[in-house]
mmCIF file of C-alpha atoms in Angstrom:
data_model
loop_
_atom_site.group_PDB
_atom_site.id
_atom_site.type_symbol
_atom_site.label_atom_id
_atom_site.label_comp_id
_atom_site.label_asym_id
_atom_site.label_seq_id
_atom_site.Cartn_x
_atom_site.Cartn_y
_atom_site.Cartn_z
ATOM 1 C CA UNK A 1 7.331 -20.626 -2.619
ATOM 2 C CA UNK A 2 3.424 -19.664 -0.075
ATOM 3 C CA UNK A 3 4.319 -17.060 2.085
ATOM 4 C CA UNK A 4 1.797 -16.627 5.060
ATOM 5 C CA UNK A 5 2.053 -13.686 7.543
ATOM 6 C CA UNK A 6 2.215 -15.034 11.945
ATOM 7 C CA UNK A 7 -0.911 -13.348 13.707
ATOM 8 C CA UNK A 8 2.134 -12.734 16.643
ATOM 9 C CA UNK A 9 5.684 -13.026 17.201
ATOM 10 C CA UNK A 10 7.096 -16.529 16.553
ATOM 11 C CA UNK A 11 8.653 -17.900 19.880
ATOM 12 C CA UNK A 12 12.678 -18.453 19.561
ATOM 13 C CA UNK A 13 12.785 -22.109 19.512
ATOM 14 C CA UNK A 14 12.410 -23.755 16.085
ATOM 15 C CA UNK A 15 9.416 -24.574 15.873
ATOM 16 C CA UNK A 16 5.952 -22.725 14.962
ATOM 17 C CA UNK A 17 2.780 -23.984 15.471
ATOM 18 C CA UNK A 18 0.377 -23.105 14.060
ATOM 19 C CA UNK A 19 -4.207 -22.336 15.063
ATOM 20 C CA UNK A 20 -6.718 -20.131 13.931
ATOM 21 C CA UNK A 21 -7.615 -18.570 10.493
ATOM 22 C CA UNK A 22 -4.197 -19.108 9.970
ATOM 23 C CA UNK A 23 -4.268 -23.361 10.230
ATOM 24 C CA UNK A 24 -7.714 -22.827 7.976
ATOM 25 C CA UNK A 25 -6.684 -20.814 5.633
ATOM 26 C CA UNK A 26 -2.401 -23.340 5.683
ATOM 27 C CA UNK A 27 -4.854 -26.447 5.316
ATOM 28 C CA UNK A 28 -7.790 -26.405 4.222
ATOM 29 C CA UNK A 29 -7.953 -23.507 1.648
ATOM 30 C CA UNK A 30 -4.495 -23.484 0.483
ATOM 31 C CA UNK A 31 -4.231 -27.629 1.301
ATOM 32 C CA UNK A 32 -0.388 -27.983 2.975
ATOM 33 C CA UNK A 33 -0.216 -30.844 4.340
ATOM 34 C CA UNK A 34 2.589 -32.793 5.628
ATOM 35 C CA UNK A 35 5.953 -32.769 4.315
ATOM 36 C CA UNK A 36 4.718 -28.656 2.706
ATOM 37 C CA UNK A 37 7.277 -25.965 2.885
ATOM 38 C CA UNK A 38 6.383 -22.335 2.836
ATOM 39 C CA UNK A 39 7.981 -19.623 4.479
ATOM 40 C CA UNK A 40 6.190 -17.685 7.373
ATOM 41 C CA UNK A 41 6.359 -13.364 7.950
ATOM 42 C CA UNK A 42 7.151 -12.898 11.516
ATOM 43 C CA UNK A 43 6.975 -8.644 10.853
ATOM 44 C CA UNK A 44 9.007 -7.630 12.214
ATOM 45 C CA UNK A 45 11.184 -8.146 9.183
ATOM 46 C CA UNK A 46 11.540 -12.037 8.228
ATOM 47 C CA UNK A 47 10.559 -14.390 6.603
ATOM 48 C CA UNK A 48 10.903 -18.666 8.302
ATOM 49 C CA UNK A 49 11.494 -21.471 5.558
ATOM 50 C CA UNK A 50 9.760 -23.940 7.467
ATOM 51 C CA UNK A 51 8.878 -27.500 7.009
ATOM 52 C CA UNK A 52 4.986 -28.945 8.371
ATOM 53 C CA UNK A 53 5.754 -31.870 10.306
ATOM 54 C CA UNK A 54 2.252 -33.257 11.875
ATOM 55 C CA UNK A 55 -1.830 -31.297 11.424
ATOM 56 C CA UNK A 56 -4.283 -32.084 14.402
ATOM 57 C CA UNK A 57 -7.758 -30.670 13.813
ATOM 58 C CA UNK A 58 -7.433 -27.548 14.908
ATOM 59 C CA UNK A 59 -3.621 -26.543 14.848
ATOM 60 C CA UNK A 60 0.066 -27.993 12.705
ATOM 61 C CA UNK A 61 3.349 -28.246 13.923
ATOM 62 C CA UNK A 62 5.414 -27.407 11.620
ATOM 63 C CA UNK A 63 10.263 -27.348 12.253
ATOM 64 C CA UNK A 64 11.601 -24.497 11.094
ATOM 65 C CA UNK A 65 14.086 -24.842 8.671
ATOM 66 C CA UNK A 66 16.286 -21.236 8.112
ATOM 67 C CA UNK A 67 15.286 -17.265 8.908
ATOM 68 C CA UNK A 68 15.936 -14.234 6.269
ATOM 69 C CA UNK A 69 15.870 -11.145 6.286
ATOM 70 C CA UNK A 70 13.644 -8.900 4.139
ATOM 71 C CA UNK A 71 14.464 -5.987 2.441
ATOM 72 C CA UNK A 72 13.110 -2.717 4.161
ATOM 73 C CA UNK A 73 10.764 0.250 2.112
ATOM 74 C CA UNK A 74 13.593 2.002 0.337
ATOM 75 C CA UNK A 75 13.079 5.629 1.926
ATOM 76 C CA UNK A 76 11.521 8.176 0.722
ATOM 77 C CA UNK A 77 8.160 6.172 1.820
ATOM 78 C CA UNK A 78 6.098 6.259 -0.563
ATOM 79 C CA UNK A 79 2.230 8.102 0.477
ATOM 80 C CA UNK A 80 -0.483 7.595 -1.531
ATOM 81 C CA UNK A 81 -3.436 9.701 -0.974
ATOM 82 C CA UNK A 82 -6.059 9.183 -3.092
ATOM 83 C CA UNK A 83 -10.161 10.678 -3.498
ATOM 84 C CA UNK A 84 -12.225 7.448 -2.681
ATOM 85 C CA UNK A 85 -12.591 5.892 -6.201
ATOM 86 C CA UNK A 86 -16.064 3.291 -5.804
ATOM 87 C CA UNK A 87 -14.770 0.754 -4.310
ATOM 88 C CA UNK A 88 -13.967 -2.501 -6.619
ATOM 89 C CA UNK A 89 -11.580 0.168 -7.749
ATOM 90 C CA UNK A 90 -9.697 1.653 -4.269
ATOM 91 C CA UNK A 91 -9.503 -3.130 -3.629
ATOM 92 C CA UNK A 92 -7.458 -3.017 -6.761
ATOM 93 C CA UNK A 93 -5.603 -0.020 -5.824
ATOM 94 C CA UNK A 94 -4.441 -1.764 -3.338
ATOM 95 C CA UNK A 95 -3.146 -4.423 -3.797
ATOM 96 C CA UNK A 96 -1.051 -2.857 -6.126
ATOM 97 C CA UNK A 97 0.083 -0.845 -3.853
ATOM 98 C CA UNK A 98 1.167 -3.479 -2.164
ATOM 99 C CA UNK A 99 3.403 -4.647 -4.586
ATOM 100 C CA UNK A 100 5.009 -1.031 -5.398
ATOM 101 C CA UNK A 101 6.154 -0.362 -1.489
ATOM 102 C CA UNK A 102 3.900 2.209 -0.470
ATOM 103 C CA UNK A 103 4.010 3.600 2.846
ATOM 104 C CA UNK A 104 0.480 4.523 3.763
ATOM 105 C CA UNK A 105 -2.184 4.504 1.411
ATOM 106 C CA UNK A 106 -4.835 7.762 2.700
ATOM 107 C CA UNK A 107 -8.230 7.951 1.723
ATOM 108 C CA UNK A 108 -9.985 11.145 1.779
ATOM 109 C CA UNK A 109 -13.015 12.801 0.387
ATOM 110 C CA UNK A 110 -13.672 15.831 -2.125
ATOM 111 C CA UNK A 111 -15.747 16.630 -4.713
ATOM 112 C CA UNK A 112 -15.905 13.845 -6.619
ATOM 113 C CA UNK A 113 -15.125 11.624 -4.197
ATOM 114 C CA UNK A 114 -17.554 7.808 -4.939
ATOM 115 C CA UNK A 115 -18.554 8.032 -1.132
ATOM 116 C CA UNK A 116 -18.786 11.715 0.875
ATOM 117 C CA UNK A 117 -18.973 10.349 4.319
ATOM 118 C CA UNK A 118 -17.783 7.767 6.753
ATOM 119 C CA UNK A 119 -21.274 5.881 7.446
ATOM 120 C CA UNK A 120 -21.518 4.990 3.978
ATOM 121 C CA UNK A 121 -17.816 2.610 4.150
ATOM 122 C CA UNK A 122 -19.309 -0.040 7.128
ATOM 123 C CA UNK A 123 -16.781 -1.410 9.669
ATOM 124 C CA UNK A 124 -16.295 -4.772 7.359
ATOM 125 C CA UNK A 125 -15.964 -2.896 4.500
ATOM 126 C CA UNK A 126 -12.567 -2.253 6.258
ATOM 127 C CA UNK A 127 -11.991 -5.226 7.843
ATOM 128 C CA UNK A 128 -11.436 -6.412 3.422
ATOM 129 C CA UNK A 129 -9.284 -4.305 2.581
ATOM 130 C CA UNK A 130 -6.971 -5.169 5.924
ATOM 131 C CA UNK A 131 -7.797 -8.652 4.946
ATOM 132 C CA UNK A 132 -6.857 -7.438 0.793
ATOM 133 C CA UNK A 133 -3.070 -5.724 1.375
ATOM 134 C CA UNK A 134 -2.247 -9.266 4.313
ATOM 135 C CA UNK A 135 -3.074 -11.127 1.108
ATOM 136 C CA UNK A 136 -0.854 -8.828 -1.619
ATOM 137 C CA UNK A 137 1.593 -8.586 1.375
ATOM 138 C CA UNK A 138 1.771 -12.642 1.467
ATOM 139 C CA UNK A 139 2.213 -12.979 -1.805
ATOM 140 C CA UNK A 140 5.204 -10.888 -2.202
ATOM 141 C CA UNK A 141 6.949 -10.889 0.184
ATOM 142 C CA UNK A 142 6.502 -7.093 2.105
ATOM 143 C CA UNK A 143 7.849 -7.503 5.814
ATOM 144 C CA UNK A 144 5.532 -4.211 6.517
ATOM 145 C CA UNK A 145 1.838 -4.305 6.366
ATOM 146 C CA UNK A 146 1.223 -1.344 4.039
ATOM 147 C CA UNK A 147 -0.733 1.367 6.681
ATOM 148 C CA UNK A 148 -4.864 1.610 4.715
ATOM 149 C CA UNK A 149 -5.521 5.661 6.875
ATOM 150 C CA UNK A 150 -9.310 5.836 7.102
ATOM 151 C CA UNK A 151 -11.395 8.337 4.998
ATOM 152 C CA UNK A 152 -10.707 12.375 5.700
ATOM 153 C CA UNK A 153 -12.315 15.563 4.310
ATOM 154 C CA UNK A 154 -9.379 17.684 1.149
ATOM 155 C CA UNK A 155 -9.361 20.041 3.911
ATOM 156 C CA UNK A 156 -7.370 18.117 6.349
ATOM 157 C CA UNK A 157 -5.427 15.909 4.449
ATOM 158 C CA UNK A 158 -4.329 19.034 2.461
ATOM 159 C CA UNK A 159 -2.795 20.001 6.698
ATOM 160 C CA UNK A 160 -1.473 16.797 6.580
ATOM 161 C CA UNK A 161 1.128 18.094 4.136
ATOM 162 C CA UNK A 162 3.603 19.259 5.568
ATOM 163 C CA UNK A 163 6.846 19.960 3.241
ATOM 164 C CA UNK A 164 8.827 21.754 6.517
ATOM 165 C CA UNK A 165 9.343 18.814 7.494
ATOM 166 C CA UNK A 166 10.704 17.770 3.400
ATOM 167 C CA UNK A 167 7.374 16.716 2.830
ATOM 168 C CA UNK A 168 7.345 16.758 -1.473
ATOM 169 C CA UNK A 169 4.488 15.639 -3.601
ATOM 170 C CA UNK A 170 2.095 16.283 -6.332
ATOM 171 C CA UNK A 171 -1.430 15.067 -7.914
ATOM 172 C CA UNK A 172 -2.632 13.916 -11.021
ATOM 173 C CA UNK A 173 -4.514 16.861 -13.029
ATOM 174 C CA UNK A 174 -6.730 16.255 -15.839
ATOM 175 C CA UNK A 175 -7.504 19.964 -16.407
ATOM 176 C CA UNK A 176 -5.137 22.588 -18.122
ATOM 177 C CA UNK A 177 -1.735 23.006 -16.674
ATOM 178 C CA UNK A 178 1.585 23.441 -18.384
ATOM 179 C CA UNK A 179 3.042 20.979 -16.287
ATOM 180 C CA UNK A 180 4.501 17.267 -17.356
ATOM 181 C CA UNK A 181 5.039 14.678 -14.675
ATOM 182 C CA UNK A 182 8.974 14.626 -15.233
ATOM 183 C CA UNK A 183 9.581 18.272 -15.238
ATOM 184 C CA UNK A 184 7.555 18.389 -11.629
ATOM 185 C CA UNK A 185 8.981 15.100 -10.127
ATOM 186 C CA UNK A 186 12.894 15.662 -11.450
ATOM 187 C CA UNK A 187 12.242 18.764 -8.668
ATOM 188 C CA UNK A 188 12.134 16.344 -6.312
ATOM 189 C CA UNK A 189 15.279 15.837 -3.905
ATOM 190 C CA UNK A 190 15.206 12.206 -2.607
ATOM 191 C CA UNK A 191 18.434 13.236 0.196
ATOM 192 C CA UNK A 192 15.169 14.984 2.692
ATOM 193 C CA UNK A 193 14.004 13.960 4.947
ATOM 194 C CA UNK A 194 10.006 13.517 4.303
ATOM 195 C CA UNK A 195 8.189 11.471 2.532
ATOM 196 C CA UNK A 196 6.749 11.875 -0.879
ATOM 197 C CA UNK A 197 3.739 11.993 -1.971
ATOM 198 C CA UNK A 198 0.465 11.647 -4.856
ATOM 199 C CA UNK A 199 -2.899 12.405 -4.865
ATOM 200 C CA UNK A 200 -5.048 11.180 -6.848
ATOM 201 C CA UNK A 201 -9.142 11.758 -7.516
ATOM 202 C CA UNK A 202 -11.816 9.195 -7.770
ATOM 203 C CA UNK A 203 -13.069 8.996 -10.719
ATOM 204 C CA UNK A 204 -13.790 12.760 -12.074
ATOM 205 C CA UNK A 205 -10.489 14.110 -10.636
ATOM 206 C CA UNK A 206 -10.539 17.049 -9.371
ATOM 207 C CA UNK A 207 -12.376 20.437 -10.086
ATOM 208 C CA UNK A 208 -10.324 23.731 -10.770
ATOM 209 C CA UNK A 209 -11.148 25.217 -6.588
ATOM 210 C CA UNK A 210 -9.060 21.803 -5.818
ATOM 211 C CA UNK A 211 -6.426 22.328 -7.693
ATOM 212 C CA UNK A 212 -6.204 25.459 -6.429
ATOM 213 C CA UNK A 213 -5.972 23.972 -3.214
ATOM 214 C CA UNK A 214 -3.085 22.132 -3.616
ATOM 215 C CA UNK A 215 -0.980 24.777 -5.577
ATOM 216 C CA UNK A 216 -1.741 26.899 -2.620
ATOM 217 C CA UNK A 217 0.367 23.907 0.374
ATOM 218 C CA UNK A 218 3.061 24.037 -2.400
ATOM 219 C CA UNK A 219 1.029 20.875 -4.649
ATOM 220 C CA UNK A 220 1.667 20.736 -8.623
ATOM 221 C CA UNK A 221 -0.727 19.706 -10.797
ATOM 222 C CA UNK A 222 0.568 17.817 -13.243
ATOM 223 C CA UNK A 223 -0.561 16.023 -16.894
ATOM 224 C CA UNK A 224 -0.557 12.336 -17.133
ATOM 225 C CA UNK A 225 -0.652 12.635 -21.393
ATOM 226 C CA UNK A 226 -3.425 13.946 -23.090
ATOM 227 C CA UNK A 227 -5.517 10.135 -23.222
ATOM 228 C CA UNK A 228 -8.263 9.969 -19.423
ATOM 229 C CA UNK A 229 -6.246 7.461 -17.190
ATOM 230 C CA UNK A 230 -8.348 5.078 -14.788
ATOM 231 C CA UNK A 231 -8.356 5.960 -11.569
ATOM 232 C CA UNK A 232 -6.256 2.644 -11.249
ATOM 233 C CA UNK A 233 -4.284 2.998 -13.819
ATOM 234 C CA UNK A 234 -3.080 6.478 -12.640
ATOM 235 C CA UNK A 235 -2.053 5.440 -9.752
ATOM 236 C CA UNK A 236 0.143 2.720 -10.663
ATOM 237 C CA UNK A 237 1.801 5.182 -13.487
ATOM 238 C CA UNK A 238 2.160 8.057 -10.939
ATOM 239 C CA UNK A 239 3.598 5.360 -7.867
ATOM 240 C CA UNK A 240 6.051 3.527 -10.752
ATOM 241 C CA UNK A 241 7.121 7.037 -11.690
ATOM 242 C CA UNK A 242 8.366 7.781 -8.199
ATOM 243 C CA UNK A 243 9.841 5.042 -7.451
ATOM 244 C CA UNK A 244 12.251 5.274 -10.243
ATOM 245 C CA UNK A 245 13.130 8.828 -9.498
ATOM 246 C CA UNK A 246 13.897 7.483 -5.777
ATOM 247 C CA UNK A 247 15.819 4.950 -7.117
ATOM 248 C CA UNK A 248 14.218 2.461 -5.317
ATOM 249 C CA UNK A 249 14.102 -0.177 -8.109
ATOM 250 C CA UNK A 250 17.611 -1.984 -8.236
ATOM 251 C CA UNK A 251 17.948 -1.959 -5.661
#
């Protein structure tokens, strides 16, 4: 069933008007017509099943048939800290991260980042990324919008990782490391109040100096095996492992 996210909270009564950009998307792009049924996500953890009853030039009227509560993101929340990769790669990661239930993606600049300054990323680019997040949210039926944080230097990003508040994390590392992902993740405690972080580099990974900076913050480097993985593959792999160890699957 199709799902769309409402730009504002729905009224308390059982008729919901669709207008603006959402009207264009629902009627002009998706070709929904009178009698069509779909769900509207309200951003408050609910999905409203509605039926289109009338379509005008700039708006459509729907009748609410039923409402269901969407599951909230389970804890611990997952945070993907990602060195800015090539933009098409990032767009793929955004889509998959929404589906995997990532709470936030926090971008940062490191030695091998595709770009190393905010001036290299236009406002239009950020708007496009937000639209990708919205589209994936609608497709997956997720209750909330994943947060995308604009990139900051790696040193500042590491300062936001807070073990004293219960944060736990690791980084994918292609260099020498005696630890496998399984060994590192199984040391995590799902009962702590903090978030679970995974740090992934852009194409080229992390330098030796950066790996040492991670270690100084209590973040252990973990190997993903002998094969070199693409950025998007590494992200999906790590996030899936974290979800499994946190007990998020099957809840």
